[in-house]
Coordinates of C-alpha atoms and ligand atoms in Angstrom, one line a residue:
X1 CA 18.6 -18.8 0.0
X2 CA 17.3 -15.2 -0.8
X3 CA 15.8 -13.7 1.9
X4 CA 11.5 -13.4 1.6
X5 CA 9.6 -10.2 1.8
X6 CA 5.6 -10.1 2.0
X7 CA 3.2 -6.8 1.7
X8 CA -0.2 -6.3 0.6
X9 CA -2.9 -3.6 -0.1
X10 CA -6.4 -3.4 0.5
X11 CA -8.5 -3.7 -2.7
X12 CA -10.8 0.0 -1.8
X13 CA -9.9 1.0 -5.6
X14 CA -7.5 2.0 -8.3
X15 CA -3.9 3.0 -7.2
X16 CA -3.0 6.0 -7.4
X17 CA 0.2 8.3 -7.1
X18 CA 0.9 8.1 -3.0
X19 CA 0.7 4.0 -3.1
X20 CA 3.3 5.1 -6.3
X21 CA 6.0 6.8 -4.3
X22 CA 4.7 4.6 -1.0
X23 CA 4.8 1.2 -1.1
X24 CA 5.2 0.3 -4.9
X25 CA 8.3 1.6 -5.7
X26 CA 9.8 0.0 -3.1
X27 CA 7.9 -3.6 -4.1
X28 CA 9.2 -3.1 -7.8
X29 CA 12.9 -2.6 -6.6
X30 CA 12.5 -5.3 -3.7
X31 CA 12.0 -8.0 -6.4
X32 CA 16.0 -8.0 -7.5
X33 CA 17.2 -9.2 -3.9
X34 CA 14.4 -10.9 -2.5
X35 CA 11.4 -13.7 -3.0
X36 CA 8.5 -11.6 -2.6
X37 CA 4.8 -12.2 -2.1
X38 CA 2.4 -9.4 -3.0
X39 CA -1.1 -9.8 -1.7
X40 CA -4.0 -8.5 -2.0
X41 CA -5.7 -8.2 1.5
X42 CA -9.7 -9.0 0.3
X43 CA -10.3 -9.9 4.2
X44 CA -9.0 -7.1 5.8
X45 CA -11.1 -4.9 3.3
X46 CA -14.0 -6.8 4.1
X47 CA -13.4 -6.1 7.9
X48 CA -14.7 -2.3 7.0
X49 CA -16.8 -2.9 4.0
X50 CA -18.8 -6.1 4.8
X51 CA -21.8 -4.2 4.8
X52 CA -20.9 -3.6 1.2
X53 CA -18.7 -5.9 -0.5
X54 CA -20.1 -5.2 -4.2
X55 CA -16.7 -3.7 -5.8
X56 CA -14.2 -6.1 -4.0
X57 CA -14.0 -8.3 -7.0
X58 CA -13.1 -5.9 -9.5
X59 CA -10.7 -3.8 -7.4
X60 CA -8.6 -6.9 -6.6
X61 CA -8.0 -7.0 -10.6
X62 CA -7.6 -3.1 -11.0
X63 CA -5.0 -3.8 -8.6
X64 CA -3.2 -6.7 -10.2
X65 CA -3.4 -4.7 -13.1
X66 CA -1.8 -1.5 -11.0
X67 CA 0.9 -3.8 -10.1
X68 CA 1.9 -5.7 -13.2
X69 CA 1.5 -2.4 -15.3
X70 CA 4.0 -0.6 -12.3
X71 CA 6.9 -3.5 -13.0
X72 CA 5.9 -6.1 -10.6
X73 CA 6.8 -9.3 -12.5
X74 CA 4.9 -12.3 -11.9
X75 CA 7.1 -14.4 -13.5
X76 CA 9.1 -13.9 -10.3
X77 CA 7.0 -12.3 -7.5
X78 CA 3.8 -14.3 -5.8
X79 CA 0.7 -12.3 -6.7
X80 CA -2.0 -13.8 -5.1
X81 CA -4.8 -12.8 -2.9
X82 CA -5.7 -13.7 0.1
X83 CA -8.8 -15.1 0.5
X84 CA -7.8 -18.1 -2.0
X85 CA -5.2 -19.0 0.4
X86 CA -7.3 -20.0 3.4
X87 CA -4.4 -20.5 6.0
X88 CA -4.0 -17.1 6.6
X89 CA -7.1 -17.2 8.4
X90 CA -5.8 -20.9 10.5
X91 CA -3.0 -19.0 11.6
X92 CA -4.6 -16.1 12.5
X93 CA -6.7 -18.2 14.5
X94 CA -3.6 -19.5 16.2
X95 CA -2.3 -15.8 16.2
X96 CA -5.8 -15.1 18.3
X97 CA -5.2 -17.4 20.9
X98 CA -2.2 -16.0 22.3
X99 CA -2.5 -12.1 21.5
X100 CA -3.7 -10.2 24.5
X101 CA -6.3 -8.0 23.9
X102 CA -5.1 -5.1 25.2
X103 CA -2.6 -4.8 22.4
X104 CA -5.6 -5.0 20.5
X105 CA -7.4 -2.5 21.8
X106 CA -4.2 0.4 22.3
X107 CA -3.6 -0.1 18.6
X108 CA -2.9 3.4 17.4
X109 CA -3.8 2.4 14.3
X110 CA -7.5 0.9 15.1
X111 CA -8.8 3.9 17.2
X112 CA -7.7 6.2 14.2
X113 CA -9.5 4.0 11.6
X114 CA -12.3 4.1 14.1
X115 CA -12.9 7.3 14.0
X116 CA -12.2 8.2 10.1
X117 CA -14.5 5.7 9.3
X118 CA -17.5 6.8 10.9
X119 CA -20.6 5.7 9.9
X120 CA -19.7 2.3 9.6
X121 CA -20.1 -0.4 12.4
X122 CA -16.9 -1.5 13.3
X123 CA -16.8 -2.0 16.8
X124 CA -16.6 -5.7 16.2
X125 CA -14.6 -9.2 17.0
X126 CA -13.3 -8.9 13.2
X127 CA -12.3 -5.3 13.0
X128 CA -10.4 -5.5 16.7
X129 CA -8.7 -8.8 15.5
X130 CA -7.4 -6.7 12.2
X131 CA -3.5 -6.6 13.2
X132 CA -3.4 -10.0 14.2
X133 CA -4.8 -11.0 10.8
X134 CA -1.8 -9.0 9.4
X135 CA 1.0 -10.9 11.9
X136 CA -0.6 -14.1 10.4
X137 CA 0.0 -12.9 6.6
X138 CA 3.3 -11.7 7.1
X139 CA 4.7 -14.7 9.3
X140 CA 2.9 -17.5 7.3
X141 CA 5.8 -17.1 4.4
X142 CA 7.8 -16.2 7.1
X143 CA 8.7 -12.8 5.9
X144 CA 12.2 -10.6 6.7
X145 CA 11.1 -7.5 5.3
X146 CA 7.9 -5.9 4.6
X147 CA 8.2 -2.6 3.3
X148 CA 4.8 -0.4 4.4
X149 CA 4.3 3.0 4.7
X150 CA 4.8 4.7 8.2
X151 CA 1.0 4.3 9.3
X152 CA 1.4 0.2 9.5
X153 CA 4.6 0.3 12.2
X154 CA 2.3 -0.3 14.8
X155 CA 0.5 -3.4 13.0
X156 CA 4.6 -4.3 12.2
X157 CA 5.8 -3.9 16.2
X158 CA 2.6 -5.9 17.3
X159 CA 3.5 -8.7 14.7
X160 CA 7.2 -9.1 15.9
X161 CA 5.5 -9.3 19.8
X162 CA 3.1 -12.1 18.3
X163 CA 5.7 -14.0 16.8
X164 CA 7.8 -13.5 20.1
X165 CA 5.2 -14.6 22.1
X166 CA 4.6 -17.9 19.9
X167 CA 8.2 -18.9 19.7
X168 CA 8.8 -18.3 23.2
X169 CA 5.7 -20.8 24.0
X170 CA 6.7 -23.2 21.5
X171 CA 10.6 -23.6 20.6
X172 CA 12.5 -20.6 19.1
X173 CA 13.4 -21.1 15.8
X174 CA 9.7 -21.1 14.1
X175 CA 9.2 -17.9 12.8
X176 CA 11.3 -14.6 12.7
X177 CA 10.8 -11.3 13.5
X178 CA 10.2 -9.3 10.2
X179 CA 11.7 -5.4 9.9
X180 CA 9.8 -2.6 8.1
X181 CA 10.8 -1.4 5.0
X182 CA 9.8 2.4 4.8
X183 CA 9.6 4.5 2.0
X184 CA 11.6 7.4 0.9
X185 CA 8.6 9.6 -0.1
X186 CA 6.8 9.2 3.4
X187 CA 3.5 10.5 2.8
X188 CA 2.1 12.2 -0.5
X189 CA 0.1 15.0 0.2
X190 CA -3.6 15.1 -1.6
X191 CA -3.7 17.6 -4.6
X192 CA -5.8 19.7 -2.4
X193 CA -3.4 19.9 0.4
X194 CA -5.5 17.8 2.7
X195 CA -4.1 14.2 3.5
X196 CA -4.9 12.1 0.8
X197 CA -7.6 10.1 0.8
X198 CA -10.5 8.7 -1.3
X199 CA -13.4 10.3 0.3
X200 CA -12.0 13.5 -1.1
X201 CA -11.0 12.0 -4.2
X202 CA -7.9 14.4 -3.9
X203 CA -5.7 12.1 -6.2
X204 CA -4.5 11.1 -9.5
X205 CA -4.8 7.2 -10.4
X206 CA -2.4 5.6 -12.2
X207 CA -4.9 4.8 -14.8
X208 CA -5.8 8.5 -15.3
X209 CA -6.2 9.3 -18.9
X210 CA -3.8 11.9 -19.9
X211 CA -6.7 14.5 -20.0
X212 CA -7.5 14.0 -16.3
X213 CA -4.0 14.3 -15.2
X214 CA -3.9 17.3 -16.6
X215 CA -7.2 18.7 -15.2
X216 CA -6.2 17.6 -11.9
X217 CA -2.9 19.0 -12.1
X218 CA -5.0 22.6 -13.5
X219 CA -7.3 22.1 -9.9
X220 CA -4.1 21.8 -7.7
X221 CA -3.7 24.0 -4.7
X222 CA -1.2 26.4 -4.7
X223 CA 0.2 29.5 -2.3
X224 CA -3.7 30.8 -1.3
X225 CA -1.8 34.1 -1.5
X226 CA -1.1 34.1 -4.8
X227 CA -3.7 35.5 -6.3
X228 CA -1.6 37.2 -8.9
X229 CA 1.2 36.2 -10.7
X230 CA 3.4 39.1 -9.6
X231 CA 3.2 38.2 -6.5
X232 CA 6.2 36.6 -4.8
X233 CA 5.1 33.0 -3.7
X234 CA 5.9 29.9 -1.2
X235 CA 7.7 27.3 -2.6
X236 CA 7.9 25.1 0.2
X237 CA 4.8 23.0 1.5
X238 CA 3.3 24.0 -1.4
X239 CA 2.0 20.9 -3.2
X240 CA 2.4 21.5 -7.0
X241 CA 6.6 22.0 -5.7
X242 CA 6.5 19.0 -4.4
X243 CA 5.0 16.7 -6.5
X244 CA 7.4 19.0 -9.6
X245 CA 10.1 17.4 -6.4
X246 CA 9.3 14.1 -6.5
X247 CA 8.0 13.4 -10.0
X248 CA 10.1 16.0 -12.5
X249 CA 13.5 14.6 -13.3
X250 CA 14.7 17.9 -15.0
X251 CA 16.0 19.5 -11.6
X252 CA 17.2 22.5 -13.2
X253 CA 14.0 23.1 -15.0
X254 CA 12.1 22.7 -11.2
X255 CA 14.7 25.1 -9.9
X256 CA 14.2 27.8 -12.2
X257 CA 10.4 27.3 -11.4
X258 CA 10.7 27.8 -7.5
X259 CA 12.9 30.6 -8.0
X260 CA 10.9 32.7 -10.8
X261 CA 7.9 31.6 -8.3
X262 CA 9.3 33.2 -5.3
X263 CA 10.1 36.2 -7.1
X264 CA 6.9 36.4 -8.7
X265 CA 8.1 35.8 -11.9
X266 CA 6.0 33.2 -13.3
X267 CA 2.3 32.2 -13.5
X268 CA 0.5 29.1 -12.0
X269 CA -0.8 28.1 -15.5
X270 CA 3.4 27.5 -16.5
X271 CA 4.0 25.7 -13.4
X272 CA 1.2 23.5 -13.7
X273 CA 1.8 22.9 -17.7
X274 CA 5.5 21.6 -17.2
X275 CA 4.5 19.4 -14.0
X276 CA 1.1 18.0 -15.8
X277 CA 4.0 17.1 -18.7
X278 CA 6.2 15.4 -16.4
X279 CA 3.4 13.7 -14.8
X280 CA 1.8 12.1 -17.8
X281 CA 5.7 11.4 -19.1
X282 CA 6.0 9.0 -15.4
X283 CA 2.8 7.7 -15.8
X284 CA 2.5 7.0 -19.6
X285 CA 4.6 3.6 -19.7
X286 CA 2.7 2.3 -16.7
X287 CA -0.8 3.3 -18.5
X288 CA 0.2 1.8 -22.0
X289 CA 0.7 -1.2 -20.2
X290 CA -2.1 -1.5 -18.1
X291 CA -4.5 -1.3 -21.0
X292 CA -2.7 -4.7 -22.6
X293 CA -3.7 -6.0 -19.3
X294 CA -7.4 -8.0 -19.7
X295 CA -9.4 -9.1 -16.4
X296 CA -8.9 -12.5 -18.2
X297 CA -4.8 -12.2 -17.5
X298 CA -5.2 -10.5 -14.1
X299 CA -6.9 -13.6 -12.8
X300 CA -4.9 -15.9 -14.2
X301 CA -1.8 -14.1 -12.6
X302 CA -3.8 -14.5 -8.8
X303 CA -4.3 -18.0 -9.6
X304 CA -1.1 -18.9 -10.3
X305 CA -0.3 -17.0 -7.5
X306 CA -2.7 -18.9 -5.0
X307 CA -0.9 -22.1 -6.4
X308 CA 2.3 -20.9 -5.1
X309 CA 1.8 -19.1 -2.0
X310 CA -0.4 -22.5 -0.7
X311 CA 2.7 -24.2 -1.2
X312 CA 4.2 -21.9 1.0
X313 CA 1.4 -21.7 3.3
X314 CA 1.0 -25.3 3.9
X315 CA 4.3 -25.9 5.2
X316 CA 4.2 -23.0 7.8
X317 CA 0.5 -24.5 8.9
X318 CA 2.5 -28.0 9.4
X319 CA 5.0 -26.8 11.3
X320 CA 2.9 -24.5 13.2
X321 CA 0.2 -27.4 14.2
X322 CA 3.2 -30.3 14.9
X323 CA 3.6 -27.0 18.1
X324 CA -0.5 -27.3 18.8
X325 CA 0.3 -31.2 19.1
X326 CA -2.7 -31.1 16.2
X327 CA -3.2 -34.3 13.9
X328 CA -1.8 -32.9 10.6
X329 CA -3.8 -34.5 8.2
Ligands
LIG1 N1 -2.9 -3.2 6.6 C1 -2.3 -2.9 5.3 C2 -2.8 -1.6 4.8 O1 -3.9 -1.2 5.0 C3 -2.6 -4.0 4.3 C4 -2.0 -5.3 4.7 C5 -2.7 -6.4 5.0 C6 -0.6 -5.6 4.8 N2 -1.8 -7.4 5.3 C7 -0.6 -7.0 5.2 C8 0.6 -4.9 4.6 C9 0.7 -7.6 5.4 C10 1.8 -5.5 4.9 C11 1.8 -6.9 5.3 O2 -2.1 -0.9 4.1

């Protein structure tokens, strides 16, 4: 019996590079040692967009598409999402019932979303109950491992207290506690050395023509003072060195670039040339395959998918109402 890892994204738009090195690299690698179901979270994106839902649709596919074009394989991993699987939201129900709403309301995670989100209404029932939404996807394939970035450890801690909490009320073996995967890279920084986000559109997408990549690599931020190329520069914390770090496999090619740059030896313009390169070299497999991807195929894959997560699903909500002493059907 291989051991069953669950994660899931938010549909707010087109990967890009951080969900890359974050949580997709792992998912792609996960797939050799595990059963895994990927999902895409529709109804905790709707939790801080249900005043506008119009693009949900479309960036669950761009997603699927993401994935598949990234080496996800659903010929062996679930892709589904999760609104076509309605017991996520029964067992969150259940979840509710027993999660104290203090946890709830300490959540490091829900204050902070509070407050970047601003503008939006969000202190609601739906938005507070966000976590214990997530406890119920995770646990409803009764996950081991679900590899997140570091932000969602808190929503991981409060799922392993929720599933405490019901096995300790109904009989112990019912669902286990999962562990958090984390990722190597931990956090990407934005090409503009902010955190990277969408409201500053600070990114590259994985479906970035060539030509953009390259612009955006040409926009970069770089040592501020730098403003000649004789000038000996910073190499570290300086985000065209890292991404060269992370996404530029000739090493000694990077290493000759920090050291010329800290001597004040090279321009920007040669920097940023070799790493656009490298860039568009990682991401040019990925966007060749995306395009044979059709919104045709990508729903085909999630339907599928729904097919075999509800058979997954179904026996969880079983045993889990057999505890409620509920008529099962
Ligand atoms: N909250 C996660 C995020 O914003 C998305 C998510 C929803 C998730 N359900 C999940 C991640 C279950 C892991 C497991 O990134």
């Amino acid at each position: 019996m291989r051991k069953h890892v669950l994660s899931g994204m938010r549909p707010t738009g087109k990967l890009h590079l951080g969900h890359l090195v974050g949580a997709l690299s792992n998912y792609v690698k996960m797939q050799d040692e595990y059963d895994c179901y990927f999902m895409i979270a529709d109804w905790h994106a709707l939790m801080s967009d249900y005043e506008n839902p119009g693009d949900i649709k479309q960036n669950s596919i761009e997603i699927v598409k993401d994935w598949v074009a990234s080496g996800i394989d659903p010929g062996r991993s679930v892709i589904f999402i999760q609104s076509m699987v309605p017991e996520h939201l029964e067992l969150a129900m259940v979840f509710g019932l027993l999660t104290p709403l203090g946890l709830l309301e300490r959540c490091t995670t829900y204050k902070e979303q509070m407050r970047e989100l601003e503008g939006r209404m969000l202190a609601t029932y739906g938005f507070l109950g966000y976590p214990v939404l997530q406890a119920a996807d995770i646990a409803l394939y009764n996950a081991d491992a679900v590899p997140v970035g570091m932000d969602q450890l808190p929503h991981l801690e409060l799922t392993r207290e929720i599933v405490r909490k019901f096995n300790s009320l109904y009989g112990k073996e019912i669902f286990k506690e999962p562990e958090a995967i984390l990722t190597k890279v931990a956090k990407l920084v934005g090409l503009d050395n902010r955190k990277m986000s969408k409201s500053y559109g600070n990114f590259i997408s994985l479906s970035d023509p060539e030509k953009v990549v390259r612009q955006k690599v040409f926009s970069m931020y770089t040592d501020p003072n730098r403003v000649r190329a004789d000038i000996p520069g910073n190499v570290d914390g300086n985000p065209v060195f890292i991404y060269h770090d992370i996404f530029n496999p000739n090493k000694e090619e990077v290493e000759d670039l920090k050291s010329r740059y800290r001597e004040g030896k090279v321009g920007d313009v040669e920097v940023k040339e070799k790493l656009a390169s490298a860039l568009n070299a990682h991401l040019g497999p990925i966007r060749a395959k995306r395009e044979n991807i059709t919104d045709e195929m990508a729903l085909g894959i999630v339907r599928d998918g729904a097919v075999r997560a509800s058979r997954a699903a179904k026996k969880t909500m079983s045993k889990v109402k057999k505890c409620l002493h509920q008529i099962i059907e």
